[in-house]
mmCIF file of C-alpha atoms (C1' of nucleotides) in Angstrom:
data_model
loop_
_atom_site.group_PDB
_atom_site.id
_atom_site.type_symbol
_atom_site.label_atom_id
_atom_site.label_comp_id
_atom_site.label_asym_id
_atom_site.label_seq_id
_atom_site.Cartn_x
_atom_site.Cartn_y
_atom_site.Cartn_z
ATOM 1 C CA UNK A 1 127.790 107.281 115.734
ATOM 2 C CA UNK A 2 129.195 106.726 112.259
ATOM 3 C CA UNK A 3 126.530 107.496 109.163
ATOM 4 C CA UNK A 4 125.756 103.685 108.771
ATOM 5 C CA UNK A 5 123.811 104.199 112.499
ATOM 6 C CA UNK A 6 122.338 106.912 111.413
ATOM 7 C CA UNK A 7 121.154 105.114 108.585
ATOM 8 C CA UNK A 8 119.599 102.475 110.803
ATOM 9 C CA UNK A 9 118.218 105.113 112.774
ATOM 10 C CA UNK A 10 116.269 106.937 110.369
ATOM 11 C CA UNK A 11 114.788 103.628 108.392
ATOM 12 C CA UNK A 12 113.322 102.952 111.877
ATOM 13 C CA UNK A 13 111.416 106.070 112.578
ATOM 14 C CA UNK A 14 110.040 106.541 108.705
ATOM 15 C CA UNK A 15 109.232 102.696 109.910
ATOM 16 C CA UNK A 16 107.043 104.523 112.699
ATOM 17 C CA UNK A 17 106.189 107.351 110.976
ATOM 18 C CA UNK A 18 104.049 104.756 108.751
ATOM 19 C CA UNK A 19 102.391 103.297 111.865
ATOM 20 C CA UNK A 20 101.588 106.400 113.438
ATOM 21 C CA UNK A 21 100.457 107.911 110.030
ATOM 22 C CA UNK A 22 98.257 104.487 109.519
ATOM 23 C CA UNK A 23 96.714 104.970 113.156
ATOM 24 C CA UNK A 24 96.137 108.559 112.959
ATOM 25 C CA UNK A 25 94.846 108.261 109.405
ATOM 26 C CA UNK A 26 92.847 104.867 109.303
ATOM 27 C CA UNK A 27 89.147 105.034 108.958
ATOM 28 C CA UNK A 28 89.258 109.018 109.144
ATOM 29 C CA UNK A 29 88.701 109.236 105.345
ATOM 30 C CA UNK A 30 84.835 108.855 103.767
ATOM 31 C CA UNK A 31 83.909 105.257 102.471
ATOM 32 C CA UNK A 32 83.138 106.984 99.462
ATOM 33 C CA UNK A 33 86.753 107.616 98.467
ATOM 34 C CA UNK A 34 89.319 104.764 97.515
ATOM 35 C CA UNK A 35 93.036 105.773 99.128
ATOM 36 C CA UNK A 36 94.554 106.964 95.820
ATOM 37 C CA UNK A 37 91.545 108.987 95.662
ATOM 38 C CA UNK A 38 92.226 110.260 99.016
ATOM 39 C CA UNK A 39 96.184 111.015 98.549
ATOM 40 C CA UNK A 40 95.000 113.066 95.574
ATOM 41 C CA UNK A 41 92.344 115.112 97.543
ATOM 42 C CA UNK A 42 94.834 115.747 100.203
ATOM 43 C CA UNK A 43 97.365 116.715 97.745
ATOM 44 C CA UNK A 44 94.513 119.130 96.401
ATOM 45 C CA UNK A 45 94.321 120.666 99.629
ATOM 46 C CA UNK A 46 97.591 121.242 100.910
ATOM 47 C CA UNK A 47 98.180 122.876 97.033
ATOM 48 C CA UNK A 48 95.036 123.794 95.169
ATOM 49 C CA UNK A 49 95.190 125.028 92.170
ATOM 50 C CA UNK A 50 96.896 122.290 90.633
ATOM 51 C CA UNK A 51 96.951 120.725 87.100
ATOM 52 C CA UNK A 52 96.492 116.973 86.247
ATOM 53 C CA UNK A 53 100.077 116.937 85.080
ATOM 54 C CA UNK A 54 100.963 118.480 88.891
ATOM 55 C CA UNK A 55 99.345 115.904 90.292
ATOM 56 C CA UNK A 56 100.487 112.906 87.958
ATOM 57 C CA UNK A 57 104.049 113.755 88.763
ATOM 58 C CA UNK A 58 103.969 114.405 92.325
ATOM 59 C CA UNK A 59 101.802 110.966 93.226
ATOM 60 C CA UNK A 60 103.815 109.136 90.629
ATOM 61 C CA UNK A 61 100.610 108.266 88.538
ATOM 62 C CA UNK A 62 100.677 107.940 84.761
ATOM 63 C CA UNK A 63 98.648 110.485 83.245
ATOM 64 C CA UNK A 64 95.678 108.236 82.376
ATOM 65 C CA UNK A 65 95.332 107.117 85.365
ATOM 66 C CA UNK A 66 95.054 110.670 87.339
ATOM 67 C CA UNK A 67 92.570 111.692 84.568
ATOM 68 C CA UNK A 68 90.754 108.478 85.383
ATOM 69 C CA UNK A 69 90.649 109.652 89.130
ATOM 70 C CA UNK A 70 90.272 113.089 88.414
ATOM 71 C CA UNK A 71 86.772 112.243 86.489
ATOM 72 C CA UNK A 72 85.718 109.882 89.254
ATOM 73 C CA UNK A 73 86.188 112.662 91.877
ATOM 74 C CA UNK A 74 84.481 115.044 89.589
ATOM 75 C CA UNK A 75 81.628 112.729 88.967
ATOM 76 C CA UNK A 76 81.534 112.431 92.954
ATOM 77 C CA UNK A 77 81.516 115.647 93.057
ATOM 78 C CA UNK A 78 84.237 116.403 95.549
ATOM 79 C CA UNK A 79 86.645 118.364 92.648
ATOM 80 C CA UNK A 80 85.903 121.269 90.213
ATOM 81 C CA UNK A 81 88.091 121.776 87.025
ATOM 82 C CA UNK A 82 88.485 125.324 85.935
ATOM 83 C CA UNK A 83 90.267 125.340 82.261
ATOM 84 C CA UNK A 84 92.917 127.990 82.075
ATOM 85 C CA UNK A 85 92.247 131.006 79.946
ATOM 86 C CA UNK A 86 95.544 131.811 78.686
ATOM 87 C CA UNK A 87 96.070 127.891 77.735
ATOM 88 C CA UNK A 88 93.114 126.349 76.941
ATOM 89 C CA UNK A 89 95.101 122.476 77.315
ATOM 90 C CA UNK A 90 95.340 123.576 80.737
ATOM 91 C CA UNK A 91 93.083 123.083 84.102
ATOM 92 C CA UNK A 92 93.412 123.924 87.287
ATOM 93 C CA UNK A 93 91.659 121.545 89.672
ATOM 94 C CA UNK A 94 90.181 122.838 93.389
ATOM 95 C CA UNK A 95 87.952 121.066 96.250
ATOM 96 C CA UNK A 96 84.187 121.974 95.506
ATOM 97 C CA UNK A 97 82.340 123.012 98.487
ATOM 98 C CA UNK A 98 81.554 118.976 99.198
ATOM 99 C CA UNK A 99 85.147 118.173 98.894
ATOM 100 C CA UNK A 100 86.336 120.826 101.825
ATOM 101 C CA UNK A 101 83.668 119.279 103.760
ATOM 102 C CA UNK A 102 85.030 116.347 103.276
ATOM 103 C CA UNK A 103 88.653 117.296 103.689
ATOM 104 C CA UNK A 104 87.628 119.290 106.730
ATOM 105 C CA UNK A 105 86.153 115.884 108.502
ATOM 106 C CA UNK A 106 88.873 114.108 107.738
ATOM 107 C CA UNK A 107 91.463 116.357 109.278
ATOM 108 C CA UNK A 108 89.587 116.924 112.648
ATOM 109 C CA UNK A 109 89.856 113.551 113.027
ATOM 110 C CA UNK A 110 93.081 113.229 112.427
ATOM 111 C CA UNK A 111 94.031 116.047 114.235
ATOM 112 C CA UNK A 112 91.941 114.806 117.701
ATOM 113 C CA UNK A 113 94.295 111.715 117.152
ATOM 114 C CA UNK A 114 97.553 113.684 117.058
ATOM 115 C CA UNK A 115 95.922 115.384 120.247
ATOM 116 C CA UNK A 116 95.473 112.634 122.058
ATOM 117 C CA UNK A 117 99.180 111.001 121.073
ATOM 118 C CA UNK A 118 100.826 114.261 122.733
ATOM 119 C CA UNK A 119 98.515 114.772 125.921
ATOM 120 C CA UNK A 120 100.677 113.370 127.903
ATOM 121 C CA UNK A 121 103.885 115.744 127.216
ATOM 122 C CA UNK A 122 105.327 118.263 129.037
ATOM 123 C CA UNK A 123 105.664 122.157 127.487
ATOM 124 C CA UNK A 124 109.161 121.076 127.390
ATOM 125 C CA UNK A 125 108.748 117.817 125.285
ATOM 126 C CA UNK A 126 106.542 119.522 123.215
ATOM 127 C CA UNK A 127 109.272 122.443 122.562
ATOM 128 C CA UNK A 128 111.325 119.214 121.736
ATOM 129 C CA UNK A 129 109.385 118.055 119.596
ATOM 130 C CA UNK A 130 108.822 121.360 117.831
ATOM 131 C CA UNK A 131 112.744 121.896 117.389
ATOM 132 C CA UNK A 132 113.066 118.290 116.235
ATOM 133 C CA UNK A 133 110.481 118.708 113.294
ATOM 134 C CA UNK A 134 112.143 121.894 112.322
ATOM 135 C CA UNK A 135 115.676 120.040 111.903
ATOM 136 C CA UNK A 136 114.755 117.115 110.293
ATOM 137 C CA UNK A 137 112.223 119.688 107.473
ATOM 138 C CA UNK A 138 115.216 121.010 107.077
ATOM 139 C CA UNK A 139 118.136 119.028 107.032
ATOM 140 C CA UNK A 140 116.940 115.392 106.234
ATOM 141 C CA UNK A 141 113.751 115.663 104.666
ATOM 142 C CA UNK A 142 114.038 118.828 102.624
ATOM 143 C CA UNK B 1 103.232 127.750 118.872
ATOM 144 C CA UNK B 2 100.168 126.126 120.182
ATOM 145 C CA UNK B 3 99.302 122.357 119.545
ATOM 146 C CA UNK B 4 97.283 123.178 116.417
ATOM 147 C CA UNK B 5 100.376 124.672 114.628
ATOM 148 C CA UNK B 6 102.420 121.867 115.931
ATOM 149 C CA UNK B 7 99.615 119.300 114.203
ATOM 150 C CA UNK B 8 100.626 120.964 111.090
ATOM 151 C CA UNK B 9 104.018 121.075 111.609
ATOM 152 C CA UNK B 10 103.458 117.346 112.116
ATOM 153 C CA UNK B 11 101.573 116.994 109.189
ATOM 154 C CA UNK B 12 104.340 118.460 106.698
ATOM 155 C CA UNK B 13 106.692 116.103 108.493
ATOM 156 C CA UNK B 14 104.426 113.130 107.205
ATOM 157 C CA UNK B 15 104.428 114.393 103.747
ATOM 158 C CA UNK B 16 108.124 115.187 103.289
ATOM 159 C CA UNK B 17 109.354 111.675 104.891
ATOM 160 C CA UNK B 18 106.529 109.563 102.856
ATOM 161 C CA UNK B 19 107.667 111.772 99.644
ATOM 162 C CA UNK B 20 111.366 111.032 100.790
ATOM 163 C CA UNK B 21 110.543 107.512 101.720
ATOM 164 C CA UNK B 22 109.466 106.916 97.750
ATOM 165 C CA UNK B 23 112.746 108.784 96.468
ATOM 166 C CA UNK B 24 114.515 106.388 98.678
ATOM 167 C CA UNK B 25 113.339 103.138 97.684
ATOM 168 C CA UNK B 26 111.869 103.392 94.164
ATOM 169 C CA UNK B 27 112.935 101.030 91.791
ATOM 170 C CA UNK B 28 115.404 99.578 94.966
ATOM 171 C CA UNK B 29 112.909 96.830 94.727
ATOM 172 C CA UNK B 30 113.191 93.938 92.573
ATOM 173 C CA UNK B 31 110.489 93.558 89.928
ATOM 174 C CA UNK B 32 109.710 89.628 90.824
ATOM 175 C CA UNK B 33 107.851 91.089 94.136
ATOM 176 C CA UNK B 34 104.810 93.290 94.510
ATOM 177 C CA UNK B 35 104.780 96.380 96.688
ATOM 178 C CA UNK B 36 103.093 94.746 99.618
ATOM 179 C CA UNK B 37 105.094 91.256 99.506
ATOM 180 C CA UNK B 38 108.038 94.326 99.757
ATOM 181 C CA UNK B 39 106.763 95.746 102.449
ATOM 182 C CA UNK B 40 106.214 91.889 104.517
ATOM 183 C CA UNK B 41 109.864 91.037 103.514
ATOM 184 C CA UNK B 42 111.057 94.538 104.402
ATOM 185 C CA UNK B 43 109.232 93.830 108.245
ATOM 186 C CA UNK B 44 110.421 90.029 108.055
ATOM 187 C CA UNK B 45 113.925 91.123 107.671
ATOM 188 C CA UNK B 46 113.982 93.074 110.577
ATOM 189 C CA UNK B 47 111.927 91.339 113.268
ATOM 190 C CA UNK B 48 112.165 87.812 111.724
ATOM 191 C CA UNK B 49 111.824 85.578 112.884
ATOM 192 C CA UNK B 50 107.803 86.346 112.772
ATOM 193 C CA UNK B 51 104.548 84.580 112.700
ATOM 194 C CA UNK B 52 102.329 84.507 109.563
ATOM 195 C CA UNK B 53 99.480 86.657 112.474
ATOM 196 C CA UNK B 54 102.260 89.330 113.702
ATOM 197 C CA UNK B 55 102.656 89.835 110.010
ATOM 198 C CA UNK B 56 98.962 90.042 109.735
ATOM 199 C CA UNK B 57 98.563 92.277 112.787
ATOM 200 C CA UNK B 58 101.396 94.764 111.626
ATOM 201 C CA UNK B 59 101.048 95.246 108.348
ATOM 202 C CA UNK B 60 97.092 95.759 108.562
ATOM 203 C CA UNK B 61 97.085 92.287 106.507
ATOM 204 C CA UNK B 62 93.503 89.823 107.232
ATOM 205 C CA UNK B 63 95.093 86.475 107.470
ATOM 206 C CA UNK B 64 93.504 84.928 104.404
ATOM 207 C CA UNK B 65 95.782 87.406 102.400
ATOM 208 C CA UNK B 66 98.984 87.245 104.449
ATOM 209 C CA UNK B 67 98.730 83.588 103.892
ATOM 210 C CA UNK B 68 98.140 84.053 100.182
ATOM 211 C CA UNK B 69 101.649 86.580 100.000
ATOM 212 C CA UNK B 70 103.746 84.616 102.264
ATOM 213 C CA UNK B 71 102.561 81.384 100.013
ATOM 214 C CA UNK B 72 103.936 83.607 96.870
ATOM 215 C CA UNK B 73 106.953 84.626 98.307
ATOM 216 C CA UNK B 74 107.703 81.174 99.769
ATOM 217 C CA UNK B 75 107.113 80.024 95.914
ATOM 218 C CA UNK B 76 109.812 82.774 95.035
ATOM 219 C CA UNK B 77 112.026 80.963 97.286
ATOM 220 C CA UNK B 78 112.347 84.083 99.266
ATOM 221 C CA UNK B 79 111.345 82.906 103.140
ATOM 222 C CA UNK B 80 111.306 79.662 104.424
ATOM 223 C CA UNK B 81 108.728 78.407 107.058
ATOM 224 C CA UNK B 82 109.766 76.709 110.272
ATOM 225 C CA UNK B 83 107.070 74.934 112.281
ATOM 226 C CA UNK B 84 107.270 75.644 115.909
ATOM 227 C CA UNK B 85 108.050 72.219 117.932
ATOM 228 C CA UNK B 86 106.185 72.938 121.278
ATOM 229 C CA UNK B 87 102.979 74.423 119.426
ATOM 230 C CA UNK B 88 102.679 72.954 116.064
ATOM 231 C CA UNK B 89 99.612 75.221 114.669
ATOM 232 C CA UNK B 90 102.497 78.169 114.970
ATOM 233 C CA UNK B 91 105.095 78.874 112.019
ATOM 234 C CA UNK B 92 108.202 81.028 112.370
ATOM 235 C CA UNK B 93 109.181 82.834 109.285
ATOM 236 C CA UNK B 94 112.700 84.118 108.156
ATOM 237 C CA UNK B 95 113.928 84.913 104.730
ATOM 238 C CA UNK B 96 115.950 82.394 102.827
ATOM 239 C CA UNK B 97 119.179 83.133 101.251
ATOM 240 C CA UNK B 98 117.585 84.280 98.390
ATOM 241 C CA UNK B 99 115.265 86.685 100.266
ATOM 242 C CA UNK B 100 118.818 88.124 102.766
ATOM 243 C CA UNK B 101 120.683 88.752 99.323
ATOM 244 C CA UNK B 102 117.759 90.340 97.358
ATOM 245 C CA UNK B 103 116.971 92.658 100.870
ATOM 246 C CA UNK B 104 120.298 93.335 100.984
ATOM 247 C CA UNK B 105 120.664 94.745 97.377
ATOM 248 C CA UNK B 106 117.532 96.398 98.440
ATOM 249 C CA UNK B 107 119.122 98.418 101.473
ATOM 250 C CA UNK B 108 122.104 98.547 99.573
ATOM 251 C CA UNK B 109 120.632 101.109 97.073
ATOM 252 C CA UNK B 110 118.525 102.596 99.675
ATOM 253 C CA UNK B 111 121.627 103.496 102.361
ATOM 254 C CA UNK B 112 123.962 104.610 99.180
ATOM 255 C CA UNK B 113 120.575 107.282 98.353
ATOM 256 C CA UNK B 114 120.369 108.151 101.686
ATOM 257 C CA UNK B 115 124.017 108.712 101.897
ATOM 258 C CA UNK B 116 123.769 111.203 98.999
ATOM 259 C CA UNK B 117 120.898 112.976 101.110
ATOM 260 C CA UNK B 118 123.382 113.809 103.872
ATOM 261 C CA UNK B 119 126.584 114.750 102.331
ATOM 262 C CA UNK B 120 126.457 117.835 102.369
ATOM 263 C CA UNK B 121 125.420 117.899 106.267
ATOM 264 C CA UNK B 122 128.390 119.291 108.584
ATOM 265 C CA UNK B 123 129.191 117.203 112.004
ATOM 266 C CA UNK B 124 127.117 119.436 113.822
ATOM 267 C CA UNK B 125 124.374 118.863 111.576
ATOM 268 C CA UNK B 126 124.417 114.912 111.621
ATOM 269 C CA UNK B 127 124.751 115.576 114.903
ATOM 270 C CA UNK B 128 121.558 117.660 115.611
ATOM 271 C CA UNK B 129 119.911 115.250 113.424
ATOM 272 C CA UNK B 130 120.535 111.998 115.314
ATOM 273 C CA UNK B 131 119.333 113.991 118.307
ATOM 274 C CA UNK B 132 116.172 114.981 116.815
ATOM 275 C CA UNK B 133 115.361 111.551 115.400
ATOM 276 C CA UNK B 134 115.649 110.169 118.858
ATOM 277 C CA UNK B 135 113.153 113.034 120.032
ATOM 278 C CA UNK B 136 110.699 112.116 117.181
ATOM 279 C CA UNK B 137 110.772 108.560 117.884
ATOM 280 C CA UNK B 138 110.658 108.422 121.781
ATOM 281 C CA UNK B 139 108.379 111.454 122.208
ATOM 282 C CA UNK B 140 106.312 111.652 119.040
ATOM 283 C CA UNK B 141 106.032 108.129 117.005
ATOM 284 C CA UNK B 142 106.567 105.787 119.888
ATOM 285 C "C1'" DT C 1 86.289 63.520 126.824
ATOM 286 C "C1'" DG C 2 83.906 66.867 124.217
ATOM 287 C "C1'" DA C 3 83.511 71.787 123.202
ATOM 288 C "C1'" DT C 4 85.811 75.884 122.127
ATOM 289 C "C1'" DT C 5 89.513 78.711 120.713
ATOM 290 C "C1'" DT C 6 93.592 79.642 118.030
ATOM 291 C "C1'" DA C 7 96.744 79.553 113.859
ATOM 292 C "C1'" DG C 8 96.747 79.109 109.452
ATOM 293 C "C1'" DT C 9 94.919 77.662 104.614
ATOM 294 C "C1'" DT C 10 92.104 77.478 100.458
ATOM 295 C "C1'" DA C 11 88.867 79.222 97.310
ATOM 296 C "C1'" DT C 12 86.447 82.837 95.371
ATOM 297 C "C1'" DC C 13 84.931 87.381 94.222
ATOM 298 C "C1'" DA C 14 84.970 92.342 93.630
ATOM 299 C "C1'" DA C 15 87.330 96.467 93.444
ATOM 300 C "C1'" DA C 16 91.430 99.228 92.944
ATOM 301 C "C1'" DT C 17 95.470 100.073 90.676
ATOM 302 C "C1'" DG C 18 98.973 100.157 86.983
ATOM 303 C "C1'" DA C 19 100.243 100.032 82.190
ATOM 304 C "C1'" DT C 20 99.700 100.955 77.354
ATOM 305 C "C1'" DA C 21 97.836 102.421 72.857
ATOM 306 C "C1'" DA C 22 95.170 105.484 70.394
ATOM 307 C "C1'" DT C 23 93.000 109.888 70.248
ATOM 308 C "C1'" DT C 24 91.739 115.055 70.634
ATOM 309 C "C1'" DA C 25 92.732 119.749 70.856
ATOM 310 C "C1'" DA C 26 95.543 123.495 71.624
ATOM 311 C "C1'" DA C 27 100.132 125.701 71.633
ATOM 312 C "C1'" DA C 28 104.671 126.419 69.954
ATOM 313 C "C1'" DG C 29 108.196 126.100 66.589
ATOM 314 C "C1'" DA C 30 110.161 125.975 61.784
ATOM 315 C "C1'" DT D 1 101.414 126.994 56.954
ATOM 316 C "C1'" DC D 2 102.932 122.595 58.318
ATOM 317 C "C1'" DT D 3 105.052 119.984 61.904
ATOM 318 C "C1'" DT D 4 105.954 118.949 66.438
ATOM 319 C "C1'" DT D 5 105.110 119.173 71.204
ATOM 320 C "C1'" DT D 6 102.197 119.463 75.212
ATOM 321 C "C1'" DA D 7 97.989 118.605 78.188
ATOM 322 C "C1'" DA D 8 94.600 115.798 78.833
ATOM 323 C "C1'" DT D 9 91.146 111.998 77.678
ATOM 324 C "C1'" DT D 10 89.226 107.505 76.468
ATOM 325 C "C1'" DA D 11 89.368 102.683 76.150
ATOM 326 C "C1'" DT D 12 91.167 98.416 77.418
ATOM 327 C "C1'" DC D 13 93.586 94.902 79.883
ATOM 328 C "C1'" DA D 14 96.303 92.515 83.424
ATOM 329 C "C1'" DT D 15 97.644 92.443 88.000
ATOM 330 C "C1'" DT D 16 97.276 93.487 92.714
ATOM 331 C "C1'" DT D 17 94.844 94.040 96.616
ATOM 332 C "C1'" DG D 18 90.996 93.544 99.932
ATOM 333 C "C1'" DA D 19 87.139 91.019 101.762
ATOM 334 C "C1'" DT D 20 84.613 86.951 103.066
ATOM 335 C "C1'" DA D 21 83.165 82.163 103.776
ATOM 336 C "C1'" DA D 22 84.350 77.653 104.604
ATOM 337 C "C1'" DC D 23 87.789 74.669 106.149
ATOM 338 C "C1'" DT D 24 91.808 71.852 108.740
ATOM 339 C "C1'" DA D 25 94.501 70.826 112.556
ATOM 340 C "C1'" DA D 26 96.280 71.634 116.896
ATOM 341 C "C1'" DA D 27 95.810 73.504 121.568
ATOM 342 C "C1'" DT D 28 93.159 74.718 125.491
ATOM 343 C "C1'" DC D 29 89.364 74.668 128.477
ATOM 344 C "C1'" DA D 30 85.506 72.853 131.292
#
DNA sequence: TGATTTAGTTATCAAATGATAATTAAAAGA
DNA sequence: TCTTTTAATTATCATTTGATAACTAAATCA
């Protein structure tokens, strides 16, 4: 097993992870939401606070554009902007109370998926499984 | 560590190899090509050769607008289209030289990034990692 | 043979996304 | 204070993507 196979290796599972992230993920979301709307949400949850710039950099959107999104979520009332007292340039944005509804639905969903994808392993696959997520957060996709 | 904290585990996973996925292969991609008609040369190149419907099927495509890419990228002079001789409504689809050298330069800059990832990795860590990926992909994203 | 199904195409439309320029307001630096 | 930098917004435009209807041609079925 030389590096090049490993190579191989690992474009083929982030090949599945996309699959398995489509088919755990597809449909889950609200109709109301576009996907880019929907990365940014999760991103809200998984970090909230966050500032428009956070955002912009981490899903690789141009400023304008996450303001754009930012307003349209805010309009849809899913997001609340709180400005920052120290820096009044700054905002910090969090789910409103609609939004962790929202976020909440989504995520049982998804989650009932993932259940059903691993009902059929053993304690010992799952402890696998476990250990295998561990090393590759750690050592390949730090 | 029940099954919920293993969803989450899960979950991070997702995030770190999508966010690891787009440190990969940003700007790997030549500019002549959209995202998506990336993605259907990325899953031509390895499966081809492949139907204009399997390309439809796995890439969550309707067939009006897997025809429309392929009819782009065939424009490009990127894939060439075969017509099957025993049932002549089927085409086969493979890239043309064209499309091998331009995925090649793609995966070129892709392997030397993900080369850089793992440098610092001892033996025993490659080696724990090709274990795990095998564990992830039989067990988890089959 | 005639009807139905399958594989793929064409045309068209709406919506989502990406890119850029110009602007505001506040903070930081000289 | 004056200038520059930073955070965010607004407006605008082109391109990409997604969805749908209508179609052709070949294969299969009854």
């Amino acid at each position: 097993m030389d590096n090049k196979d490993l190579f191989n290796k690992c474009i083929a599972l982030l090949t599945s992870v996309h699959r398995v992230t489509h088919e755990l993920t597809q449909n889950a979301k609200s109709d109301s939401i576009t996907p880019v709307q929907y990365k940014i949400l999760e991103y809200i949850t998984v970090s909230q606070p966050v500032t428009p710039s956070e955002i912009s950099d981490c899903q690789n959107m141009s400023m304008p554009n996450t303001s754009r999104e930012l307003k349209k979520l805010s309009e849809k009332k899913l997001i609340e902007k709180l400005s920052d007292t120290e820096d009044r340039r700054k905002q910090y944005i969090r789910l409103s109370k609609d939004g962790e509804i929202l976020m909440k639905e989504a995520f049982t969903t998804i989650e009932s998926r993932f259940q059903d994808r691993i009902q059929n392993a053993s304690k010992e696959d799952l402890q696998e499984i476990d250990r295998a997520l561990d090393i590759l957060q750690t050592k390949l996709f730090y």
